[in-house]
XYZ file of C-alpha atoms in Angstrom:
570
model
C 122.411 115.083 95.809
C 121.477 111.452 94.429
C 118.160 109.119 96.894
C 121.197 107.204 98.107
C 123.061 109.822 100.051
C 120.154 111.980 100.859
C 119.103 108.818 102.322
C 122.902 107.881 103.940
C 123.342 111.351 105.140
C 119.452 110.983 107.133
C 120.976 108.130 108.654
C 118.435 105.263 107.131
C 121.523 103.516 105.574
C 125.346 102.994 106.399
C 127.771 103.540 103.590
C 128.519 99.285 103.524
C 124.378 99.061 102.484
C 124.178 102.375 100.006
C 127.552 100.343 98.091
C 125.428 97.089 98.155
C 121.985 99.231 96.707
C 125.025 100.944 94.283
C 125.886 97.486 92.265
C 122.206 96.457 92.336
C 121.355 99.246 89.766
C 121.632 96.901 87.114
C 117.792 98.393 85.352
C 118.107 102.416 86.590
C 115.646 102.429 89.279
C 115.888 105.005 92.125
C 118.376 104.008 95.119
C 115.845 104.828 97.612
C 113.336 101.906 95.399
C 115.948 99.179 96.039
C 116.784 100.429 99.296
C 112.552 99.614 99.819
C 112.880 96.522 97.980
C 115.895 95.353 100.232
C 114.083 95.958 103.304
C 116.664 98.819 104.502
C 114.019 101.447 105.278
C 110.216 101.519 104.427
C 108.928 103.482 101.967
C 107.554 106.263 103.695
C 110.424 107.089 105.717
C 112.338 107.593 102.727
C 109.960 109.760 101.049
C 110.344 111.874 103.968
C 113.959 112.295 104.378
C 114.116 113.004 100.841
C 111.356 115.572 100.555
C 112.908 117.347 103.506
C 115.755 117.418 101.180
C 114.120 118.821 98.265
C 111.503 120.474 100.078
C 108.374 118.334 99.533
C 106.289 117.195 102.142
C 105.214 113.570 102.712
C 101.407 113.008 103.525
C 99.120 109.759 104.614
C 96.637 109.425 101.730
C 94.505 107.644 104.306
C 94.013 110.011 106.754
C 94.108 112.865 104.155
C 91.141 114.986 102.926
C 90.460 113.906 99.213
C 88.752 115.643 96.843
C 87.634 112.424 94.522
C 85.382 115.185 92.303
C 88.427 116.111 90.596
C 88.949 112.441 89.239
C 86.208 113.556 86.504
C 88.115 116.312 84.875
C 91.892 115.160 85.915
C 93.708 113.360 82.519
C 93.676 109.919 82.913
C 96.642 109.307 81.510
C 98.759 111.046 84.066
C 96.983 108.980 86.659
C 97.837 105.564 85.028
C 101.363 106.099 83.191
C 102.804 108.784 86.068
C 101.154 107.032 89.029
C 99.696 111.416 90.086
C 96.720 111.677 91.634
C 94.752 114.668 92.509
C 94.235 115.471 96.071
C 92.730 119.394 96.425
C 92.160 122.308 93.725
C 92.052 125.955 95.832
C 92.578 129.078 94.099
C 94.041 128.079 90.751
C 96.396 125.685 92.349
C 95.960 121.723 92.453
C 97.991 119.748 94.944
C 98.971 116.380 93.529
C 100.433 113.475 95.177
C 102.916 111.584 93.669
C 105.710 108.824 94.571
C 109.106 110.290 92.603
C 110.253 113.179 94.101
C 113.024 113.312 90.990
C 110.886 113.190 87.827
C 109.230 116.336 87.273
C 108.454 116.242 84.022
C 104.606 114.798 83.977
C 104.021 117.839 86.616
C 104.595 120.429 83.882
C 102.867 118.309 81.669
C 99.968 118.694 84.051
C 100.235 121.971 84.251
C 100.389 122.897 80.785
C 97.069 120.801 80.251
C 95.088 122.258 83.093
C 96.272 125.662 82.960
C 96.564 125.283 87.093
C 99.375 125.296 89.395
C 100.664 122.347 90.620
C 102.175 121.485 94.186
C 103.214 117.973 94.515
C 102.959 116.200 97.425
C 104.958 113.061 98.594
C 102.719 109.704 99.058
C 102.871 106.011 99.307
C 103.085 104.386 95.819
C 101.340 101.416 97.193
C 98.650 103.946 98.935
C 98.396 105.976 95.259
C 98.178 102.483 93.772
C 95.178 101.512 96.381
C 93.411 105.149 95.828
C 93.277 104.038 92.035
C 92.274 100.639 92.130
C 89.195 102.132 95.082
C 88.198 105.181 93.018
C 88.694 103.757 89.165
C 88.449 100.292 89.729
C 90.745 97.372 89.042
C 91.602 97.347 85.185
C 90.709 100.545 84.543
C 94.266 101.510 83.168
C 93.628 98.521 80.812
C 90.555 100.019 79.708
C 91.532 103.512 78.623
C 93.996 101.399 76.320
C 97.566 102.195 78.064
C 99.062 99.332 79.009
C 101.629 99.525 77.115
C 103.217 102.069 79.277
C 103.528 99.522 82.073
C 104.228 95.975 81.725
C 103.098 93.980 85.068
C 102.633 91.078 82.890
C 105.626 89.575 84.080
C 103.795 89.422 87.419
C 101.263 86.634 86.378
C 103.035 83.423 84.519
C 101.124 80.617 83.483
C 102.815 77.224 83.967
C 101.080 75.496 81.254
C 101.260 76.229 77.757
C 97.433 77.540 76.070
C 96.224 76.632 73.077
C 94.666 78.922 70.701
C 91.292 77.221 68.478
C 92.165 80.546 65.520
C 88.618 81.920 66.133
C 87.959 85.654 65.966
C 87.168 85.518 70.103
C 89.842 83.484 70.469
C 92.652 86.145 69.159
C 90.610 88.464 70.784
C 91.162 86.832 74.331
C 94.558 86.884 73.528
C 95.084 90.774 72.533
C 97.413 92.651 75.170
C 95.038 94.564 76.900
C 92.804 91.900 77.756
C 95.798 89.576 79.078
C 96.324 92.672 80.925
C 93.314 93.057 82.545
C 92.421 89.318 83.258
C 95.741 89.333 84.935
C 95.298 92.495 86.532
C 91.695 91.027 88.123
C 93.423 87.679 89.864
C 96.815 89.709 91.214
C 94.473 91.941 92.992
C 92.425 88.744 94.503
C 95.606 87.163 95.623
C 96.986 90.833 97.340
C 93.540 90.627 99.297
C 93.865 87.210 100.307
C 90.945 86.848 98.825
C 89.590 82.959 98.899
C 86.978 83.358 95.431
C 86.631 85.596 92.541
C 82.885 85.618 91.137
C 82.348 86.923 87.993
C 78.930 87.508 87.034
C 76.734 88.776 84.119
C 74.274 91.042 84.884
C 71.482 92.888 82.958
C 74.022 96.060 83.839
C 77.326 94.694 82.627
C 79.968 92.456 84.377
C 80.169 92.460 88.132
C 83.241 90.989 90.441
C 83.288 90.183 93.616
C 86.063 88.732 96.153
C 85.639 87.096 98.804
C 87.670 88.155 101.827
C 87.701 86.283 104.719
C 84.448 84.274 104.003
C 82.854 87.740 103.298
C 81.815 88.809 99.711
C 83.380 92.282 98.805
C 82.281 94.033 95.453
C 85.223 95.115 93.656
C 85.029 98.915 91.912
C 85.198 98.305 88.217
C 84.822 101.133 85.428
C 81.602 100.996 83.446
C 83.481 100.367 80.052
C 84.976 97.274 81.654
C 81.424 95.304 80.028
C 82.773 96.262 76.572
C 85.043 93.665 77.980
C 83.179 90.924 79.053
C 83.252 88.434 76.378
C 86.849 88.679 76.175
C 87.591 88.410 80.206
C 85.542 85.251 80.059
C 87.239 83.762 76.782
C 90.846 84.932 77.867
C 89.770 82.936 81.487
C 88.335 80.046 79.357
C 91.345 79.638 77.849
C 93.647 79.760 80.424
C 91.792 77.145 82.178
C 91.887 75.077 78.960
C 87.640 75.109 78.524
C 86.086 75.162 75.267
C 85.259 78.633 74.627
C 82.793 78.382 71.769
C 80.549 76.115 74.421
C 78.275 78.620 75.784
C 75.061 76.447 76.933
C 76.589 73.966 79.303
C 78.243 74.525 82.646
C 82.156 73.647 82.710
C 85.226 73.040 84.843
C 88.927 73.717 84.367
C 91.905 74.871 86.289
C 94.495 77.521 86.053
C 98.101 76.862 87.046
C 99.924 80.135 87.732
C 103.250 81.451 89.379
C 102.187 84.909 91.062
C 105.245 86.881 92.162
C 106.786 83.762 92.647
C 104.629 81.906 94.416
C 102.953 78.870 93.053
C 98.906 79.527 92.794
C 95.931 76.963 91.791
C 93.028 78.547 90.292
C 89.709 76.278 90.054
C 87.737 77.967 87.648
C 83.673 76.740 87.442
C 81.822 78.448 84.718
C 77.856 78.189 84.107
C 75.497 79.863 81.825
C 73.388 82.445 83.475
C 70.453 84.435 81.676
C 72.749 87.601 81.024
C 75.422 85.784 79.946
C 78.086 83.015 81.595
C 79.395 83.331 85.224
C 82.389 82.319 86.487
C 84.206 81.297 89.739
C 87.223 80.967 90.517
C 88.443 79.589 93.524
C 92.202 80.690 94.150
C 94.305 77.970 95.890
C 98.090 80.372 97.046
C 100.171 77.146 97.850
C 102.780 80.045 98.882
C 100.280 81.730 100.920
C 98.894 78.816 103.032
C 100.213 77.448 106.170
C 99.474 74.127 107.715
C 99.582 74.208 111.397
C 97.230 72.467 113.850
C 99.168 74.925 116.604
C 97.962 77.925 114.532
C 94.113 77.177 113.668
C 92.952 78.761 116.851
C 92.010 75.451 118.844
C 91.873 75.991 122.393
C 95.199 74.682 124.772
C 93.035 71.891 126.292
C 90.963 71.309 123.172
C 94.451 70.961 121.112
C 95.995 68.630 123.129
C 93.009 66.210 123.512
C 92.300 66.361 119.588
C 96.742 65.687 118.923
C 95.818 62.965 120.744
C 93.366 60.980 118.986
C 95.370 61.740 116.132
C 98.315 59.527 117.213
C 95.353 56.727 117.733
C 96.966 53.116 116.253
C 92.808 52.666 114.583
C 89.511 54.224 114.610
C 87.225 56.936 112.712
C 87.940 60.380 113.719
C 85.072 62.884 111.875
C 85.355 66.581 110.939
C 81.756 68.284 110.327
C 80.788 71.794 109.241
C 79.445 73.419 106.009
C 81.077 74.245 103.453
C 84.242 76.475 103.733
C 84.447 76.010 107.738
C 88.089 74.529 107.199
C 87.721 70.817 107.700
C 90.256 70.179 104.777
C 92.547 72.469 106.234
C 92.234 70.917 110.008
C 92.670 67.411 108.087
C 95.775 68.082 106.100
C 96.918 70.178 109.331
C 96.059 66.849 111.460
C 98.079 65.017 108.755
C 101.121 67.060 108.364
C 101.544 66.463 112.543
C 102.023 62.735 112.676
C 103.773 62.426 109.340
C 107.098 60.608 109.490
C 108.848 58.278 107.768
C 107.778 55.328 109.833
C 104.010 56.221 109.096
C 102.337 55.779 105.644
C 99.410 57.902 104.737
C 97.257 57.911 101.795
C 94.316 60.198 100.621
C 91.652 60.060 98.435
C 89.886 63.590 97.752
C 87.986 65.280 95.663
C 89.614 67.426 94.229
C 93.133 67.435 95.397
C 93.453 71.166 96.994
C 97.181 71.422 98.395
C 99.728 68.547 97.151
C 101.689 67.555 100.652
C 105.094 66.274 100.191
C 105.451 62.838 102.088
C 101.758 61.788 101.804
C 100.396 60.019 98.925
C 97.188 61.569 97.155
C 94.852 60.257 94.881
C 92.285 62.298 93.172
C 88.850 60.951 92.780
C 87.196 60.391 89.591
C 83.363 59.172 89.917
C 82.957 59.531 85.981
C 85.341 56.573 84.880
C 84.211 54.510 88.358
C 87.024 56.097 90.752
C 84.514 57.005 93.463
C 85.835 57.712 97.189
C 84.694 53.662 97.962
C 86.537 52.269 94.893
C 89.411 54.488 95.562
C 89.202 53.214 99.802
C 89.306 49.670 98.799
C 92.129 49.361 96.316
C 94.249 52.096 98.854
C 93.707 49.248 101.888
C 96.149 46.915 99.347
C 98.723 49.502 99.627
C 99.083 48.674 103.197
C 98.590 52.252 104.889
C 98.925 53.274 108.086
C 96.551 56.426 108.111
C 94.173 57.044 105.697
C 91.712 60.264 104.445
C 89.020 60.129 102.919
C 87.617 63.139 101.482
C 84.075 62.774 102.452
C 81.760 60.074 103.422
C 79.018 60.541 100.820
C 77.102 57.169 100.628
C 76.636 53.983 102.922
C 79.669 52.600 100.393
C 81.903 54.827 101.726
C 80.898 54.654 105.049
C 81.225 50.575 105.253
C 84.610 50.709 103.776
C 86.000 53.342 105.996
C 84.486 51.286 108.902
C 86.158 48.120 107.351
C 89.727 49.954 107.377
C 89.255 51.101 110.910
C 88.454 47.386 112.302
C 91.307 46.385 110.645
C 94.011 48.171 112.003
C 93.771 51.491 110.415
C 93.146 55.172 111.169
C 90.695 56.730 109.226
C 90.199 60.639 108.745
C 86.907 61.687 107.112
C 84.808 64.565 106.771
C 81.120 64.880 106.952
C 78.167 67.813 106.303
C 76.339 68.075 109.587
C 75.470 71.444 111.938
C 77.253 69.835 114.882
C 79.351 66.899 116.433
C 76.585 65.024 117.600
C 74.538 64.919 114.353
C 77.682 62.655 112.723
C 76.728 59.460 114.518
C 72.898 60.025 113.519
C 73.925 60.765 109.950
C 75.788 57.435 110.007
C 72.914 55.765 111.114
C 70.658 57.259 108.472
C 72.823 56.571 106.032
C 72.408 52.527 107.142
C 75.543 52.001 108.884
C 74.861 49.360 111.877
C 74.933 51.559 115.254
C 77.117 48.894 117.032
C 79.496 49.719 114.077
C 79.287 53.417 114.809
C 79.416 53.401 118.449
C 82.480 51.093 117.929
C 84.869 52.789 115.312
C 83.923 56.725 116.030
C 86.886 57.744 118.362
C 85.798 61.165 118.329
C 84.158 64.240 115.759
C 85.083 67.751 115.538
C 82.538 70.235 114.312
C 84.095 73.427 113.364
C 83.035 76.985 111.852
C 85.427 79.765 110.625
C 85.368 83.541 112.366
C 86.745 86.519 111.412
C 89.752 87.519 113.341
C 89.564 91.102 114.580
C 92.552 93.318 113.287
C 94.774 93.845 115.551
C 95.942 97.458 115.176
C 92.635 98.560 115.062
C 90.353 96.884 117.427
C 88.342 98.962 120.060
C 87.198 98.610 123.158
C 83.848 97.865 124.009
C 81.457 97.378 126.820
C 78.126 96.128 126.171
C 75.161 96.960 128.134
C 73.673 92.914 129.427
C 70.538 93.604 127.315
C 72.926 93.976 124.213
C 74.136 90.022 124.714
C 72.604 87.194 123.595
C 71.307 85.015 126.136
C 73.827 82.254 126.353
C 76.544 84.990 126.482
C 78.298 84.276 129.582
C 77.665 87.862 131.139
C 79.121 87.171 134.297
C 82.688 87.719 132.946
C 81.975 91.045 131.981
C 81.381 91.979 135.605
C 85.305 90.392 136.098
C 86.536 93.019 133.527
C 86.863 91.361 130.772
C 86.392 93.270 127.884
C 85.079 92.581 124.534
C 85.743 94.820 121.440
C 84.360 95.854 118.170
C 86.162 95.836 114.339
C 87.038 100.030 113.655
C 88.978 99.484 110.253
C 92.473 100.445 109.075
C 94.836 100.467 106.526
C 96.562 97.171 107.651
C 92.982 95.198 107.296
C 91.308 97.779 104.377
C 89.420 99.030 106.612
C 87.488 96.144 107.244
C 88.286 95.726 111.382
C 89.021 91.742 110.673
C 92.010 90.361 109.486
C 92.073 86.631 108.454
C 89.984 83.845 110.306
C 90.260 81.253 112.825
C 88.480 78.389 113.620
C 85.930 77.515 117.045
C 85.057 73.929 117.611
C 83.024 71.370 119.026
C 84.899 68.481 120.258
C 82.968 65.133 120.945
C 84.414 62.127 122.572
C 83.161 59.350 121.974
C 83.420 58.449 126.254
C 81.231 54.451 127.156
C 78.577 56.640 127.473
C 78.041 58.343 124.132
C 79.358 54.844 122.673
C 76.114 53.284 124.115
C 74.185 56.222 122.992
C 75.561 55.313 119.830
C 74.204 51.831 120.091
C 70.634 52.234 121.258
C 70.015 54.747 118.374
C 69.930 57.842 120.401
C 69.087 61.103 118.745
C 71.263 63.985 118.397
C 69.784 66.041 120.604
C 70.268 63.317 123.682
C 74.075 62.511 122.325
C 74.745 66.108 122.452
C 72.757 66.749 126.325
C 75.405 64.034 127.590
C 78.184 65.429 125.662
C 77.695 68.414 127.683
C 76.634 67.109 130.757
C 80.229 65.341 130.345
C 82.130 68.754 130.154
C 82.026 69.415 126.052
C 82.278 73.250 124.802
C 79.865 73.747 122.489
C 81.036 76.048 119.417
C 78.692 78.726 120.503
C 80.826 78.472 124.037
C 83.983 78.657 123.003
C 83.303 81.387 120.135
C 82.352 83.185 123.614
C 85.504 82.448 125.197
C 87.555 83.589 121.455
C 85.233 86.901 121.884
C 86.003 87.795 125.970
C 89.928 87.164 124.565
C 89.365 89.436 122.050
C 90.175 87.693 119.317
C 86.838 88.320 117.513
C 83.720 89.693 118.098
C 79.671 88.533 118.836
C 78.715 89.675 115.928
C 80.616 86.907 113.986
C 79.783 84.083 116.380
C 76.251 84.699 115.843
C 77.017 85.234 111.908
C 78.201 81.224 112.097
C 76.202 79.364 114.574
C 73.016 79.096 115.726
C 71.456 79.563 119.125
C 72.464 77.070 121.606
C 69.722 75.659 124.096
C 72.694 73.812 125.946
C 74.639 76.414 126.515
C 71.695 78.799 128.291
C 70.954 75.400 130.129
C 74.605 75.283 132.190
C 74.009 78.592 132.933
C-alpha cells in the first residue's frame, strides 16, 4: 500500500485531498511529503500512521536518549546524503532514525559497512536535520565535499547579478561547495530569526555566532570549516559587491537575497582583525518583519496616550535607547499608523532599513554633503506633513528639526540617551535654546527590548522576597501573582524565550516639565516630577510585563539599571 492510502485509510486525508496530493506529483516525491507540504497533516502524525503500517515505530528525537559517541565511527556520508542518524548500538544491533519509511536501500548499505544490525526508527526530518546541524555543525555536509547529492541552492537567490575580478580567490569563492556553504550559513540565521551573523577570525580558526533575540549564540561548526575561511569571506565579499583583494581597510556592502521566497537585506560590515578579517552581517527579513504599534508590547494606557501624540498637527516627539532597543521599529510602526493618503510623510535615515510603501525615504549620504540637516532642509520644500529624521546627531540637526516643528510640522526623531528625561538635557548640551526645547518637545519615549518567555514552556515560579530586587513591587506576590522562569523547548531551541518585546518610559512634556525645560533643569529633577506626575519608569513597567508573565527579572535587570524612583514610590 502507497503513503497516500495508508494515510487515507488512517483517516488524516479524505479521498477529494489524496486526488488533489495525486496530480501534484509532478517531481516523484512521497504523497505523505506533499500531504506535509499542503498542510493536510503534520509530519509526525504521518510518520506514525505509516510506521504502524509497516511496522516502524515513530520516536521524539528530543526527548530521546542519544548516543552522540557513535557520530565518530558512523559514515558520514549516510548522515548527509540519506538524512540516518545513529541513535543507540546494544548487542551488535544499531538503531537508526530516519525520515522515509519506503527507501531501504542506504539501511543495507549501512549494514554491510558496519557489519551491525540495523533497526530503523521513524523521526522528524526537520528534528534529524536539527540533530545534524547541533552535533556536526552548520556546513559540515559542505565540508566532507557532498553537496552534490543535495541541491538547496535553489533556496538562497541573489537578486543582483556578481561580478567576478578572474583572480585565483575569486573562482575559488565561486566553486560549488563554497556557494554551498556560505548559503548554507545565512538560511540557518534567517530559520533562527536570528538579527546578526558575526564572523570572526580567531587564532583557532573561524568562529560564527548569531544573534537570537539580542543574545549572542555560538553556532557548532566542524573544525575543517577554517580550511574554508578565506573562501567564506571572499564568496561574502563578493556577494556584497566589496573588493576582495582589499584586505587592510574596513568596508561596507549589502546583500540582496530572496530566501524561500521572501525578500531579505543583508548589511554586511567587514574589518581587518589581527587573525584575519571579520565580518557582520546584519540580516534585514522584509518577509519576516511586522510593523504594528498594537503588537510592540506597549501597555493599553501607555498605547493610547503615545497614538495620540502621534496624530499631533506639529511638535518633536523623541525615541531614546541604545542601540538595538527598537526605536526604528516603534518609528516606522508610529508611521505606518497615521499614513493615509491625505498625509505626506518623508524620511531621511541612515541607512534605509525597511522600504514602506506610501512614505517617501531618502537615504543619507554625509560623504558627498547629504547629511541628516542638508537632507531636513531641502525635504521642508517638499511641503510634508510628517517628517523622520533618523537621528539628531549635531546642533544642525537639532535647529532644523526645531525649525520644521514651529512651522507647522511633525517631527519624529531618535536620540542615544539612558532615559526620557536625559533627551531635553542632551538638547541643551548640544546648544539648542531651552525655551526652544521646552516649546517643541511634545513628548519622548525611552524604550529597551526583553526577551519574551516561550510560551509552551514557561514555569512557574515563586520567589522568596530576599530573591527580588528592591524596587520589585513584592506586594503583588502576596495577591498571587505569579512570576515564572524560561525551562526551554523545542518550539524556542531550548532557549525558554521566544522573540522580544519592548518596555517603555513615556514622558509628557505636561507645563510643568515644559518649565523644567526652560530653567535648565537636570535630568534627574525632570525625571523626579515626571514621576511625581504618574510616569512608569521602564524598570516599573518591565515589573508589571514580569508579574504578567510575559518575561522574566532576570531580563529586566539584563536591560536597565537600578531605579532610585521607583524604590522611592514605594
Amino acid at each position: 500500500m502507497e503513503a497516500g492510502e495508508i494515510l487515507l485509510t488512517k483517516g488524516l486525508l479524505d479521498a477529494r485531498q489524496l486526488e488533489m496530493i495525486r496530480a501534484a506529483r509532478m517531481d516523484g516525491s512521497r504523497a505523505d511529503q506533499i500531504a506535509v507540504t499542503m498542510g493536510y497533516c503534520s509530519e509526525e502524525a504521518a510518520l506514525k500512521a505509516i510506521g504502524e503500517e509497516v511496522g516502524l515505530s515513530f520516536i521524539d528525537l528530543s526527548e530521546a536518549d542519544i548516543d552522540f559517541g557513535l557520530l565518530k565511527d558512523f559514515p558520514q556520508k549516510l548522515i548527509h546524503r540519506q538524512a540516518l542518524f545513529p541513535i543507540q548500538r546494544h548487542n551488535g544491533t544499531i538503531t537508526v532514525a530516519t525520515s522515509d519509511p519506503f527507501d531501504l536501500y542506504p539501511l543495507d548499505e549501512l549494514g554491510a559497512i558496519t557489519g551491525l544490525q540495523v533497526e530503523p526508527v521513524l523521526a522528524s526530518s526537520n528534528e534529524i536535520a536539527r540533530l545534524i546541524k547541533t552535533h556536526l555543525g552548520v556546513g559540515s555536509e559542505t565540508i566532507d565535499g557532498l553537496m552534490a547529492a543535495k541541491n538547496a541552492e535553489g533556496d538562497v537567490e541573489l537578486l543582483e547579478e556578481i561580478e567576478s575580478d578572474g583572480s585565483e580567490l575569486s573562482e575559488q569563492a565561486q566553486e560549488a561547495s563554497v556557494v554551498r556553504l556560505v548559503n548554507e550559513i545565512l538560511l540557518e540565521a534567517i530559520e533562527t530569526r536570528a538579527s546578526d551573523v558575526h564572523l570572526e577570525s580567531q587564532p583557532s580558526g573561524l568562529k560564527i555566532r548569531y544573534r537570537v533575540d539580542g543574545m549572542l549564540h555560538a553556532q557548532p561548526v566542524p573544525p575543517e570549516i577554517t580550511r574554508f575561511q578565506a573562501a567564506i569571506i571572499s564568496r561574502l565579499k563578493i556577494m556584497a559587491r566589496l573588493n576582495i583583494a582589499e584586505k587592510r581597510l574596513p568596508q561596507d556592502g549589502r546583500i540582496k537575497l530572496k530566501v524561500k521566497g521572501r525578500e531579505v537585506d543583508v548589511r554586511v560590515s567587514v574589518i581587518p582583525m589581527i587573525h584575519g578579517e571579520g565580518i557582520v552581517m546584519r540580516i534585514l527579513d522584509k518577509g519576516g518583519m511586522e510593523f504594528s504599534l498594537r503588537k510592540l508590547g506597549m501597555d493599553e494606557q501607555i498605547y493610547k496616550k503615545f497614538r495620540e501624540l502621534i496624530q499631533l498637527p506639529h511638535g518633536i516627539i523623541l525615541v531614546t535607547g541604545p542601540t538595538g532597543s527598537g526605536k526604528s521599529t516603534t518609528l516606522y510602526s508610529s508611521l505606518l499608523e497615521i499614513k493615509s493618503e491625505d498625509v505626506k510623510i518623508i524620511t531621511t535615515e541612515d541607512p534605509v532599513e525597511y522600504q514602506l510603501e506610501g512614505i517617501n525615504q531618502i537615504q543619507v549620504h554625509p560623504k558627498i554633503g547629504l547629511t541628516f540637516a542638508a537632507s531636513l532642509r531641502s525635504i521642508l520644500r517638499h511641503d510634508p506633513d510628517v517628517v523622520l529624521v533618523g537621528e539628531v546627531r549635531d546642533l544642525e540637526t537639532a535647529e532644523n528639526a526645531i525649525q520644521a516643528s514651529l512651522t507647522g510640522h511633525l517631527v519624529f526623531s531618535t536620540l542615544h540617551t539612558n532615559d526620557a528625561s536625559g533627551a531635553y538635557t542632551r538638547l541643551v548640551d548640544m546648544g539648542v535654546e531651552p525655551f526652544l526645547v521646552a516649546s517643541t518637545v511634545e513628548a519622548v519615549m525611552a524604550q529597551r527590548l526583553v526577551r519574551r518567555l516561550c510560551p509552551l514552556c514557561k514555569q512557574e515560579y515563586t520567589p522568596h522576597p530576599d530573591e527580588l530586587p528592591d524596587d520589585f513591587p513584592k506586594d503583588r506576590l502576596a495577591k498571587l501573582e505569579p512570576i515564572f522562569l524560561p525551562r526551554g523547548c523545542r518550539a524556542c531551541r531550548n532557549v525558554g524565550y521566544k522573540g522580544r518585546m519592548g518596555i517603555y518610559e513615556l514622558l509628557l512634556t505636561t507645563d510643568r516639565i515644559r518649565q523644567l525645560a526652560h530653567d535648565r533643569a537636570t535630568s534627574w529633577e525632570l525625571k523626579s516630577a515626571a514621576v511625581a506626575d504618574g510616569m512608569r519608569t521602564l524598570r516599573d513597567d518591565g515589573w508589571e510585563k514580569v508579574l504578567a508573565g510575559q518575561t522574566t527579572v532576570e531580563e529586566v535587570l539584563r536591560v536597565t539599571k537600578a531605579d532610585r524612583f521607583s524604590v522611592q514610590k514605594k
